[in-house]
Short mmCIF file of C-alpha atoms in Angstrom, two decimals:
data_model
loop_
_atom_site.label_atom_id
_atom_site.label_comp_id
_atom_site.label_asym_id
_atom_site.label_seq_id
_atom_site.Cartn_x
_atom_site.Cartn_y
_atom_site.Cartn_z
CA MET E 1 -40.66 -26.69 -12.22
CA VAL E 2 -37.81 -24.50 -11.09
CA TYR E 3 -38.71 -22.46 -13.76
CA LEU E 4 -42.58 -22.20 -12.47
CA GLY E 5 -41.60 -21.37 -9.16
CA SER E 6 -39.10 -18.28 -9.76
CA LEU E 7 -41.66 -16.88 -12.43
CA PHE E 8 -44.24 -17.76 -9.86
CA VAL E 9 -41.93 -15.60 -7.26
CA LEU E 10 -41.00 -12.94 -9.40
CA PHE E 11 -44.16 -12.70 -10.59
CA LEU E 12 -45.04 -11.47 -6.59
CA ASN E 13 -42.61 -9.59 -6.42
CA ALA E 14 -42.81 -7.50 -9.08
CA PHE E 15 -46.55 -6.78 -7.54
CA TRP E 16 -45.46 -5.48 -4.49
CA THR E 17 -42.44 -3.35 -5.83
CA THR E 18 -43.94 -1.75 -8.89
CA ASP E 19 -46.79 -0.30 -8.01
CA PRO E 20 -47.26 3.21 -6.62
CA PHE E 21 -45.26 4.73 -9.94
CA THR E 22 -47.21 2.68 -12.48
CA SER E 23 -50.08 4.09 -11.00
CA LEU E 24 -49.95 7.76 -11.26
CA VAL E 25 -52.69 8.98 -13.30
CA VAL E 26 -50.28 11.85 -15.27
CA ARG E 27 -47.63 9.63 -16.45
CA GLU E 28 -45.09 12.02 -15.21
CA PHE E 29 -42.19 12.02 -12.58
CA THR E 30 -43.15 14.39 -9.49
CA LEU E 31 -42.55 14.46 -5.87
CA ASP E 32 -45.71 16.95 -5.51
CA ASN E 33 -47.10 14.41 -3.50
CA PHE E 34 -44.55 13.95 -0.90
CA VAL E 35 -43.99 17.88 -0.62
CA ASP E 36 -47.87 17.69 0.42
CA LEU E 37 -47.07 14.72 2.98
CA ILE E 38 -44.65 16.34 4.98
CA THR E 39 -45.63 19.64 5.04
CA THR E 40 -49.36 19.36 5.31
CA GLU E 41 -50.05 19.47 9.02
CA VAL E 42 -52.95 17.33 8.96
CA TYR E 43 -50.97 14.31 7.34
CA ARG E 44 -48.72 14.47 9.90
CA ALA E 45 -51.06 14.39 12.67
CA VAL E 46 -52.56 11.49 11.05
CA THR E 47 -49.04 9.22 10.59
CA PHE E 48 -48.28 9.91 14.28
CA ARG E 49 -51.35 8.93 15.31
CA THR E 50 -51.30 5.53 13.59
CA VAL E 51 -48.05 5.10 14.39
CA GLY E 52 -48.89 6.11 18.34
CA MET E 53 -51.75 3.28 17.63
CA ALA E 54 -49.51 0.48 16.26
CA ALA E 55 -47.32 0.94 19.27
CA LEU E 56 -49.87 1.05 21.81
CA VAL E 57 -51.83 -1.69 20.61
CA THR E 58 -48.52 -3.58 20.15
CA ALA E 59 -47.58 -3.11 23.97
CA THR E 60 -51.01 -3.93 24.93
CA CYS E 61 -51.36 -7.53 22.86
CA PHE E 62 -47.50 -8.16 24.31
CA VAL E 63 -48.83 -7.63 28.35
CA PHE E 64 -51.93 -9.96 27.44
CA ALA E 65 -50.08 -12.09 25.03
CA TYR E 66 -46.85 -13.02 27.25
CA PRO E 67 -48.64 -14.68 30.51
CA ILE E 68 -51.27 -16.64 28.36
CA ALA E 69 -48.11 -18.13 26.02
CA PHE E 70 -45.78 -18.49 29.02
CA TYR E 71 -49.15 -20.80 30.70
CA MET E 72 -48.97 -23.21 27.64
CA ALA E 73 -45.74 -23.09 26.89
CA LYS E 74 -43.98 -24.00 30.60
CA VAL E 75 -46.56 -24.65 33.29
CA ALA E 76 -49.07 -26.80 31.88
CA SER E 77 -49.73 -30.40 30.76
CA PRO E 78 -49.50 -31.56 26.86
CA ARG E 79 -53.25 -31.85 26.86
CA ILE E 80 -54.19 -28.45 28.27
CA ARG E 81 -51.84 -26.95 26.21
CA GLY E 82 -52.99 -28.87 22.81
CA ILE E 83 -56.62 -27.65 23.80
CA LEU E 84 -55.38 -23.99 24.61
CA ALA E 85 -53.40 -24.10 21.05
CA VAL E 86 -56.57 -24.88 19.36
CA ALA E 87 -58.63 -22.07 21.23
CA VAL E 88 -56.47 -19.38 20.13
CA LEU E 89 -55.71 -20.18 16.79
CA MET E 90 -59.71 -20.54 16.09
CA PRO E 91 -60.82 -17.05 16.78
CA LEU E 92 -57.91 -15.83 14.33
CA TRP E 93 -59.85 -17.03 11.32
CA ALA E 94 -62.97 -16.07 12.77
CA SER E 95 -64.88 -13.64 10.37
CA TYR E 96 -62.21 -10.14 10.79
CA LEU E 97 -65.24 -7.88 10.20
CA ILE E 98 -67.61 -9.94 12.93
CA LYS E 99 -64.82 -9.63 15.67
CA ALA E 100 -64.74 -5.74 14.85
CA TYR E 101 -68.74 -5.45 14.57
CA ALA E 102 -69.18 -7.34 18.00
CA TRP E 103 -67.09 -4.69 19.94
CA ARG E 104 -69.97 -2.53 18.08
CA LEU E 105 -72.29 -4.00 19.73
CA ILE E 106 -70.93 -4.46 22.94
CA LEU E 107 -69.69 -0.84 23.47
CA SER E 108 -72.60 0.56 22.08
CA ASP E 109 -75.04 2.32 23.86
CA ASN E 110 -76.84 0.17 26.55
CA GLY E 111 -75.22 -2.77 24.96
CA VAL E 112 -73.31 -4.85 26.78
CA LEU E 113 -70.12 -2.71 28.60
CA ASP E 114 -73.15 -0.27 29.93
CA TRP E 115 -75.04 -2.83 31.68
CA ALA E 116 -71.95 -4.10 33.28
CA LEU E 117 -70.79 -1.02 34.63
CA ALA E 118 -73.89 0.32 35.35
CA PRO E 119 -74.49 -1.04 38.93
CA PHE E 120 -71.01 0.99 39.59
CA GLY E 121 -72.31 3.92 38.34
CA LEU E 122 -69.84 4.41 35.29
CA THR E 123 -70.42 4.21 30.70
CA GLY E 124 -68.74 2.53 29.00
CA PRO E 125 -65.90 4.90 26.34
CA GLY E 126 -68.17 4.80 23.59
CA PHE E 127 -67.13 4.47 20.25
CA GLY E 128 -63.96 7.15 19.89
CA GLU E 129 -59.78 5.95 19.92
CA VAL E 130 -60.08 3.78 22.99
CA ALA E 131 -63.17 1.38 21.19
CA VAL E 132 -60.17 1.47 18.36
CA TRP E 133 -57.77 0.66 20.38
CA LEU E 134 -59.77 -2.00 22.30
CA THR E 135 -60.66 -3.74 18.84
CA PHE E 136 -57.46 -3.71 17.40
CA THR E 137 -55.98 -5.73 20.49
CA TYR E 138 -58.35 -7.71 20.34
CA LEU E 139 -58.08 -8.62 16.88
CA TRP E 140 -54.06 -9.25 16.89
CA LEU E 141 -54.10 -11.02 19.97
CA PRO E 142 -53.39 -14.15 18.62
CA PHE E 143 -51.00 -13.14 16.13
CA MET E 144 -48.53 -12.28 19.57
CA ILE E 145 -49.74 -15.14 21.40
CA LEU E 146 -48.95 -17.74 19.13
CA PRO E 147 -45.50 -16.73 18.37
CA ILE E 148 -44.17 -16.48 21.35
CA TYR E 149 -45.91 -19.49 23.03
CA ALA E 150 -44.09 -21.47 20.09
CA GLY E 151 -40.20 -19.43 20.95
CA LEU E 152 -40.73 -20.31 24.52
CA GLU E 153 -41.28 -23.93 24.08
CA ARG E 154 -37.93 -23.75 22.06
CA ILE E 155 -36.29 -23.08 24.94
CA PRO E 156 -34.97 -26.27 26.32
CA ALA E 157 -35.67 -27.31 29.82
CA SER E 158 -32.45 -28.39 30.31
CA LEU E 159 -30.99 -24.38 30.32
CA LEU E 160 -33.89 -23.16 33.06
CA GLU E 161 -32.03 -26.33 35.20
CA ALA E 162 -28.59 -25.40 34.74
CA SER E 163 -30.12 -21.59 35.94
CA ALA E 164 -31.49 -23.13 38.33
CA ASP E 165 -28.58 -25.13 39.63
CA LEU E 166 -26.45 -22.03 39.63
CA GLY E 167 -28.75 -20.64 42.00
CA GLY E 168 -31.14 -18.30 40.07
CA ARG E 169 -34.64 -18.35 41.48
CA GLY E 170 -37.63 -18.52 39.86
CA TRP E 171 -37.75 -14.57 38.82
CA MET E 172 -34.22 -14.73 37.91
CA THR E 173 -34.21 -17.14 35.86
CA PHE E 174 -37.40 -15.76 34.15
CA ARG E 175 -35.21 -12.47 34.12
CA ARG E 176 -31.98 -13.19 32.89
CA VAL E 177 -32.83 -16.67 30.38
CA ILE E 178 -36.26 -16.63 29.51
CA LEU E 179 -36.83 -13.26 28.89
CA PRO E 180 -34.05 -12.32 26.96
CA MET E 181 -34.32 -15.93 24.73
CA SER E 182 -37.99 -15.06 23.86
CA ILE E 183 -37.52 -11.17 22.53
CA PRO E 184 -37.07 -12.40 18.74
CA ALA E 185 -40.43 -14.28 19.05
CA VAL E 186 -41.70 -11.38 20.76
CA VAL E 187 -40.77 -9.36 18.15
CA ALA E 188 -42.16 -11.75 15.53
CA GLY E 189 -45.80 -11.21 17.01
CA SER E 190 -45.19 -7.63 17.03
CA ILE E 191 -44.55 -7.34 13.05
CA PHE E 192 -48.17 -8.76 12.85
CA THR E 193 -49.42 -6.20 15.51
CA PHE E 194 -47.96 -3.38 14.32
CA SER E 195 -48.20 -3.62 10.94
CA LEU E 196 -52.00 -4.53 10.84
CA THR E 197 -52.42 -1.87 12.95
CA LEU E 198 -50.77 0.12 10.34
CA GLY E 199 -52.77 0.12 7.68
CA ASP E 200 -55.83 -0.84 8.83
CA TYR E 201 -59.20 1.42 8.03
CA ILE E 202 -62.30 -0.74 8.52
CA VAL E 203 -61.77 -0.98 12.20
CA PRO E 204 -61.52 2.79 12.87
CA GLY E 205 -64.06 3.44 10.17
CA LEU E 206 -66.57 1.34 12.40
CA LEU E 207 -66.00 2.32 16.07
CA SER E 208 -64.59 5.85 15.96
CA THR E 209 -64.49 9.25 13.25
CA THR E 210 -61.15 9.41 13.65
CA GLN E 211 -58.62 9.34 10.69
CA PHE E 212 -56.23 7.24 10.85
CA ILE E 213 -53.34 6.72 7.60
CA GLY E 214 -56.16 3.65 5.95
CA ASN E 215 -58.70 5.89 5.83
CA VAL E 216 -57.05 9.02 3.90
CA ILE E 217 -55.60 6.47 1.65
CA VAL E 218 -59.54 5.35 0.54
CA ILE E 219 -60.50 8.83 0.63
CA ASN E 220 -58.01 9.36 -1.59
CA VAL E 221 -57.94 6.64 -3.57
CA ALA E 222 -60.78 8.03 -5.85
CA GLN E 223 -60.01 11.71 -5.69
CA ASN E 224 -56.22 11.91 -6.08
CA LEU E 225 -54.66 8.27 -6.81
CA PRO E 226 -50.97 9.55 -6.87
CA PHE E 227 -51.50 10.95 -3.42
CA ALA E 228 -53.00 7.78 -1.92
CA ALA E 229 -50.21 5.84 -3.70
CA ALA E 230 -47.60 8.32 -2.30
CA PHE E 231 -48.96 8.26 1.27
CA SER E 232 -49.56 4.30 0.97
CA LEU E 233 -45.41 4.25 0.62
CA VAL E 234 -45.77 6.09 4.64
CA PRO E 235 -46.78 2.57 6.44
CA LEU E 236 -44.99 0.34 3.73
CA ALA E 237 -41.48 2.77 4.88
CA ILE E 238 -42.28 2.14 7.90
CA ILE E 239 -42.90 -1.42 8.08
CA LEU E 240 -40.03 -2.60 5.85
CA VAL E 241 -37.92 -0.63 8.66
CA TYR E 242 -39.36 -2.27 11.29
CA LEU E 243 -39.20 -5.48 9.13
CA PHE E 244 -35.31 -4.57 8.98
CA PHE E 245 -34.71 -4.10 13.08
CA ALA E 246 -36.80 -7.40 13.44
CA ARG E 247 -34.35 -9.10 11.34
CA ARG E 248 -31.63 -7.88 12.89
CA LEU E 249 -32.95 -9.17 16.24
CA GLY E 250 -33.54 -12.23 14.78
CA ALA E 251 -37.33 -12.54 14.20
CA PHE E 252 -37.15 -14.57 11.34
CA GLU E 253 -35.38 -17.16 12.72
CA SER E 254 -39.15 -17.51 14.56
CA PHE E 255 -41.30 -17.93 11.81
CA MET M 1 -40.09 -25.79 39.55
CA LEU M 2 -39.87 -22.70 37.70
CA THR M 3 -42.73 -21.33 39.03
CA GLY M 4 -43.98 -21.22 42.64
CA ARG M 5 -47.75 -21.87 43.78
CA VAL M 6 -48.65 -18.23 43.61
CA GLY M 7 -46.59 -17.79 40.67
CA ARG M 8 -49.22 -20.52 38.63
CA ILE M 9 -52.17 -19.32 40.37
CA ALA M 10 -51.36 -16.31 38.77
CA LEU M 11 -50.82 -17.27 35.24
CA ARG M 12 -53.37 -19.49 35.45
CA VAL M 13 -55.80 -16.12 35.86
CA ALA M 14 -54.19 -14.50 33.82
CA THR M 15 -54.93 -17.30 30.51
CA GLY M 16 -58.56 -17.62 31.74
CA LEU M 17 -58.66 -13.54 31.16
CA VAL M 18 -57.50 -13.69 28.04
CA LEU M 19 -59.57 -16.49 27.17
CA ALA M 20 -62.48 -14.74 28.22
CA PHE M 21 -61.29 -11.57 26.29
CA ILE M 22 -61.08 -13.82 23.63
CA TYR M 23 -64.39 -15.59 23.58
CA VAL M 24 -66.53 -13.26 25.24
CA PRO M 25 -66.96 -10.72 22.31
CA LEU M 26 -67.55 -13.99 19.76
CA SER M 27 -70.30 -15.30 21.69
CA LEU M 28 -72.05 -12.17 22.18
CA VAL M 29 -72.71 -12.22 17.92
CA ILE M 30 -74.41 -15.95 18.26
CA ILE M 31 -76.76 -15.02 21.10
CA TYR M 32 -77.49 -11.58 19.28
CA ALA M 33 -78.36 -13.36 16.30
CA PHE M 34 -80.92 -14.89 18.50
CA ASN M 35 -81.85 -12.06 20.17
CA GLU M 36 -85.68 -11.14 19.90
CA SER M 37 -85.66 -7.43 19.93
CA GLY M 38 -83.23 -7.24 16.64
CA THR M 39 -81.30 -3.88 18.81
CA SER M 40 -77.95 -4.16 20.31
CA ALA M 41 -79.09 -3.28 23.94
CA TRP M 42 -78.52 -5.83 26.48
CA PRO M 43 -79.40 -7.72 28.03
CA PRO M 44 -81.43 -9.61 25.48
CA SER M 45 -85.13 -9.58 25.75
CA GLY M 46 -86.23 -13.45 24.79
CA PHE M 47 -85.15 -16.29 22.29
CA THR M 48 -86.16 -16.18 18.67
CA LEU M 49 -85.85 -17.69 15.59
CA ARG M 50 -87.14 -14.83 13.54
CA TRP M 51 -83.75 -13.81 12.15
CA VAL M 52 -82.54 -16.91 10.88
CA GLY M 53 -85.63 -17.30 9.30
CA GLU M 54 -85.59 -13.86 7.57
CA ALA M 55 -81.53 -14.29 7.08
CA LEU M 56 -82.31 -17.86 4.83
CA GLY M 57 -84.83 -16.12 2.90
CA ASN M 58 -82.80 -12.83 1.70
CA SER M 59 -81.87 -13.37 -1.80
CA GLY M 60 -78.78 -10.47 -1.38
CA LEU M 61 -77.30 -12.37 1.46
CA GLN M 62 -78.11 -15.89 0.06
CA GLN M 63 -75.98 -14.55 -3.47
CA ALA M 64 -73.25 -13.04 -1.70
CA PHE M 65 -73.38 -16.32 0.55
CA LEU M 66 -72.89 -18.27 -2.54
CA THR M 67 -70.40 -16.03 -3.98
CA SER M 68 -67.73 -15.83 -1.19
CA ILE M 69 -68.00 -19.76 -1.21
CA VAL M 70 -67.35 -19.88 -5.46
CA ILE M 71 -64.42 -17.41 -4.86
CA ALA M 72 -63.30 -18.86 -1.96
CA LEU M 73 -63.34 -22.39 -3.55
CA GLY M 74 -61.20 -21.02 -6.73
CA ALA M 75 -58.50 -19.21 -4.54
CA THR M 76 -58.19 -21.93 -3.00
CA VAL M 77 -57.81 -24.05 -6.23
CA VAL M 78 -55.40 -21.43 -7.61
CA ALA M 79 -53.21 -21.36 -4.63
CA MET M 80 -52.93 -24.49 -3.38
CA THR M 81 -51.53 -25.61 -7.09
CA LEU M 82 -49.09 -22.92 -7.23
CA GLY M 83 -47.74 -23.06 -3.62
CA ALA M 84 -47.47 -26.45 -3.81
CA LEU M 85 -45.02 -25.94 -7.08
CA ALA M 86 -43.40 -22.82 -5.43
CA SER M 87 -42.92 -25.05 -1.86
CA LEU M 88 -41.21 -27.99 -4.51
CA ALA M 89 -39.15 -25.59 -5.50
CA VAL M 90 -37.92 -23.83 -3.01
CA GLY M 91 -37.42 -27.10 -0.61
CA ARG M 92 -35.80 -29.11 -3.33
CA TYR M 93 -33.80 -26.88 -5.56
CA SER M 94 -31.39 -24.29 -5.63
CA PHE M 95 -32.05 -21.36 -8.15
CA PHE M 96 -31.37 -17.68 -7.70
CA GLY M 97 -33.50 -15.51 -5.56
CA ARG M 98 -34.36 -18.13 -3.64
CA GLU M 99 -32.78 -16.65 -0.35
CA SER M 100 -35.10 -13.64 -0.37
CA ILE M 101 -38.42 -16.07 -0.69
CA SER M 102 -38.60 -15.91 3.34
CA PHE M 103 -38.78 -12.32 2.92
CA VAL M 104 -41.02 -11.60 0.59
CA ILE M 105 -43.71 -14.05 1.64
CA ILE M 106 -43.21 -11.95 5.18
CA LEU M 107 -43.96 -8.77 3.66
CA ALA M 108 -46.92 -10.15 1.80
CA ILE M 109 -48.30 -10.79 5.68
CA ALA M 110 -47.05 -7.57 6.79
CA LEU M 111 -48.25 -5.49 4.00
CA PRO M 112 -51.23 -3.44 4.98
CA GLY M 113 -54.75 -4.69 2.90
CA VAL M 114 -55.05 -1.25 1.95
CA VAL M 115 -51.65 -1.05 -0.16
CA THR M 116 -52.07 -4.71 -2.10
CA GLY M 117 -55.71 -4.15 -2.89
CA MET M 118 -54.62 -0.55 -4.24
CA ALA M 119 -51.69 -2.12 -6.14
CA LEU M 120 -53.73 -5.06 -7.30
CA SER M 121 -56.49 -2.42 -8.55
CA THR M 122 -54.51 -0.43 -10.07
CA THR M 123 -52.41 -3.32 -11.96
CA PHE M 124 -55.38 -4.63 -13.07
CA ALA M 125 -56.61 -1.17 -14.39
CA SER M 126 -53.66 -0.31 -15.98
CA LEU M 127 -53.48 -4.05 -17.84
CA GLY M 128 -56.79 -3.15 -19.13
CA LEU M 129 -58.29 -6.23 -16.80
CA PRO M 130 -62.01 -5.90 -15.39
CA LEU M 131 -62.82 -6.17 -12.11
CA GLY M 132 -65.19 -8.30 -10.26
CA PHE M 133 -65.54 -12.00 -9.78
CA PHE M 134 -61.94 -12.82 -11.18
CA ALA M 135 -60.21 -10.34 -10.37
CA ILE M 136 -61.09 -11.29 -6.57
CA ILE M 137 -59.85 -14.98 -7.19
CA VAL M 138 -56.58 -14.11 -8.37
CA ALA M 139 -56.39 -10.99 -5.74
CA HIS M 140 -57.06 -13.22 -2.86
CA ALA M 141 -54.59 -16.29 -4.32
CA THR M 142 -52.15 -13.60 -4.45
CA PHE M 143 -52.14 -14.36 -0.58
CA CYS M 144 -54.05 -17.03 -0.06
CA ILE M 145 -50.77 -18.62 -1.63
CA VAL M 146 -48.08 -18.41 1.71
CA LEU M 147 -50.55 -20.59 3.89
CA VAL M 148 -50.11 -23.04 0.83
CA TYR M 149 -47.02 -23.06 0.34
CA ASN M 150 -45.60 -21.86 4.49
CA ASN M 151 -47.55 -25.13 5.06
CA ALA M 152 -45.87 -27.54 2.33
CA ILE M 153 -42.44 -26.01 2.95
CA ALA M 154 -42.53 -27.05 6.74
CA ARG M 155 -43.54 -30.71 5.58
CA LEU M 156 -41.05 -31.05 3.03
CA ARG M 157 -38.43 -29.53 5.59
CA ARG M 158 -39.29 -31.93 8.20
CA VAL M 159 -39.31 -34.83 5.35
CA SER M 160 -35.52 -36.16 4.50
CA ARG M 161 -34.23 -36.06 0.46
CA SER M 162 -33.33 -39.53 1.45
CA TYR M 163 -36.29 -41.44 0.29
CA GLU M 164 -36.70 -40.01 -3.01
CA GLU M 165 -32.89 -40.48 -3.48
CA ALA M 166 -34.28 -44.11 -3.06
CA SER M 167 -36.96 -44.06 -4.70
CA ALA M 168 -34.46 -43.15 -7.41
CA ASP M 169 -31.98 -45.28 -7.08
CA LEU M 170 -34.76 -48.37 -7.02
CA GLY M 171 -35.20 -46.88 -10.96
CA ALA M 172 -38.44 -44.59 -10.66
CA ASP M 173 -38.39 -41.63 -13.09
CA SER M 174 -38.88 -38.25 -11.00
CA PHE M 175 -42.65 -38.70 -12.30
CA GLN M 176 -43.13 -41.62 -10.86
CA THR M 177 -40.92 -40.96 -7.04
CA PHE M 178 -43.04 -37.69 -7.28
CA ARG M 179 -46.27 -39.73 -7.43
CA HIS M 180 -45.48 -42.28 -5.15
CA VAL M 181 -43.18 -40.64 -2.98
CA THR M 182 -42.97 -36.82 -2.66
CA PHE M 183 -46.80 -36.22 -3.23
CA PRO M 184 -48.45 -38.60 -0.12
CA THR M 185 -46.05 -36.86 2.23
CA LEU M 186 -47.06 -33.69 0.92
CA ARG M 187 -50.91 -34.07 0.61
CA SER M 188 -52.06 -33.60 4.19
CA ALA M 189 -50.00 -30.59 4.65
CA LEU M 190 -51.57 -29.18 1.30
CA ILE M 191 -55.15 -29.80 2.41
CA ALA M 192 -54.00 -28.47 5.45
CA GLY M 193 -53.01 -25.28 3.73
CA GLY M 194 -55.77 -25.24 1.13
CA LEU M 195 -58.48 -25.53 4.13
CA LEU M 196 -56.57 -22.06 5.72
CA ALA M 197 -56.77 -20.60 2.18
CA PHE M 198 -60.57 -21.01 2.38
CA ALA M 199 -60.99 -19.62 5.20
CA LEU M 200 -59.06 -16.51 4.63
CA SER M 201 -60.47 -15.97 1.23
CA PHE M 202 -63.72 -16.40 3.02
CA ASP M 203 -63.77 -13.44 5.29
CA GLU M 204 -61.63 -11.17 3.58
CA VAL M 205 -63.08 -7.94 2.81
CA ILE M 206 -60.25 -5.03 2.62
CA VAL M 207 -58.63 -6.29 -0.61
CA THR M 208 -62.16 -7.61 -1.95
CA ILE M 209 -63.67 -3.85 -1.41
CA PHE M 210 -61.17 -2.85 -4.18
CA MET M 211 -60.94 -5.70 -6.86
CA ALA M 212 -64.69 -6.31 -6.60
CA GLY M 213 -66.09 -3.89 -8.92
CA GLY M 214 -69.59 -4.54 -7.66
CA VAL M 215 -69.49 -7.94 -6.76
CA LYS M 216 -70.92 -8.83 -3.50
CA THR M 217 -69.33 -11.25 -1.53
CA LEU M 218 -70.56 -12.17 2.44
CA PRO M 219 -67.99 -9.36 3.96
CA ILE M 220 -69.27 -6.95 1.92
CA TRP M 221 -72.50 -7.80 2.60
CA ILE M 222 -71.82 -7.18 5.98
CA PHE M 223 -70.18 -4.02 5.70
CA GLN M 224 -72.86 -2.44 3.89
CA SER M 225 -75.46 -3.38 6.13
CA PHE M 226 -74.03 -1.89 8.98
CA ARG M 227 -75.55 1.00 7.75
CA LEU M 228 -78.83 0.00 7.16
CA ALA M 229 -80.62 -0.47 10.14
CA ASN M 230 -83.18 -3.00 8.85
CA GLN M 231 -80.90 -5.40 7.94
CA VAL M 232 -78.35 -5.59 11.21
CA PRO M 233 -80.21 -8.03 12.97
CA LEU M 234 -79.73 -10.03 9.81
CA VAL M 235 -75.90 -9.23 10.27
CA ASN M 236 -76.00 -11.02 13.89
CA VAL M 237 -76.81 -13.87 11.98
CA ALA M 238 -74.79 -13.29 8.98
CA GLY M 239 -72.06 -13.21 11.59
CA LEU M 240 -73.02 -16.35 13.21
CA ALA M 241 -72.57 -18.32 9.33
CA ALA M 242 -69.48 -16.64 9.15
CA ILE M 243 -67.92 -17.64 12.40
CA LEU M 244 -68.82 -21.02 11.39
CA LEU M 245 -67.78 -21.14 8.22
CA SER M 246 -64.39 -20.55 8.67
CA VAL M 247 -63.47 -21.87 12.13
CA ILE M 248 -64.65 -25.36 10.82
CA PRO M 249 -62.02 -25.77 8.36
CA VAL M 250 -59.26 -24.46 10.66
CA TYR M 251 -60.53 -26.72 12.97
CA LEU M 252 -60.21 -29.43 10.13
CA ALA M 253 -56.72 -27.90 9.33
CA THR M 254 -55.47 -27.98 12.70
CA ARG M 255 -56.24 -32.13 12.44
CA LEU M 256 -54.82 -32.61 9.84
CA SER M 257 -51.30 -31.08 10.46
CA GLY M 258 -51.07 -32.50 13.79
CA GLY M 259 -50.56 -29.44 15.68
CA VAL M 260 -50.56 -25.53 15.78
CA ILE M 261 -50.26 -23.75 12.32
CA GLY M 262 -48.27 -21.13 12.42
CA SER M 263 -49.77 -17.73 12.50
CA ARG M 264 -51.17 -16.65 9.31
CA GLY M 265 -47.52 -17.00 8.03
#
């Protein structure tokens, strides 16, 4: 059993770590791809755009997720809490493509949003970077809600009572006790929202004509596999750095 | 109390808005599945079952649907077997490299699908293995294992080892202990993990595209149909099917594990 288990882990390990260099078509060591990556203006722009989008999506998810997570964990009755937990969890598993497609429906010309905004003389943003941002936020929101909810739920009521006894008003207690204590959970959630945005190429393809890291990788898989592999190390490296900081902030204990 | 009246009302409104944000887009897909005009113009022009009928009669869609179910079942079986073994190994024994497992598991979830897909497909290519049906099952199994493992390890941590020790003290050999003590405590966690694995595999598209080699699963069919104007109404119906087939297993899994299952991790 031990043997099988560790063998399996080894197997998994091997998969994640060995890929880019074994995939070189010409099996010759070269740094040309990385030089290309760093010196070409377009790739830098794509990288910054993708990281910016990931950060923006993460921030938006946080803003949307915190109130509902807080309501679930600290205000709602146990029955409501159970219902809400299921209500948040279910769409997480509904087809990813269909969720992106739903936003295509909403944002298309004469779609739902145009119709809803028509009385105000406005039209929706249409397809583009705003559409990508909305769709990513929509897709990854449950990944942010659930860890924050779990993190808030673990804060013992006695701590909040202690804060109140010491004269901390509601807002004060929130700012000085609850918010700092929920940081690891927020970071845990942000790992998902950030890294999922970083590598996705389907959503930008469906809802815009803008290129993100994922799109560039996919285009290059057929034409220039070594370059695609080299470029895929960029999100990988960013995610590893992110995970490193997340670990220091205690996010791993909140899984 | 922690929050005042105003705060509570504000929280309630925010919760309602977020729920609306989550559910309105999904319900739109369901409404469009029965929309007479078959375009994305809103409001719908009328109710029809025409697209449902056409979808049921579309052989490409049928084939894709069946392929997805078989692949999801295959990936689930592999993931349940290996996930259960891995969780027992980590939960009940200590060995070299044990601590790094949680890191590997988080990485497996956080790693972009493009990277995973490229890594797997080039590994298959360099080993000379063909892409297609079995390649998809293997690829899906690698990340579905994580779900089964997480559910099972959480259960193992909750259940005290003293039951197993008691069983051994009473003279049971290790297989009997596994059959009568360990496995029954794990069973519902494994089934819950398996249901989640099924739902994930059924929906997965990015890694699948890399491994497909011509095989069409339901998500691939949907993805390709976005570009074909005459199939767009059918996409809504396929979407309805995809939503149901991923939501129902998850609902059952939630019931089985008796509470919130963590995020995909």
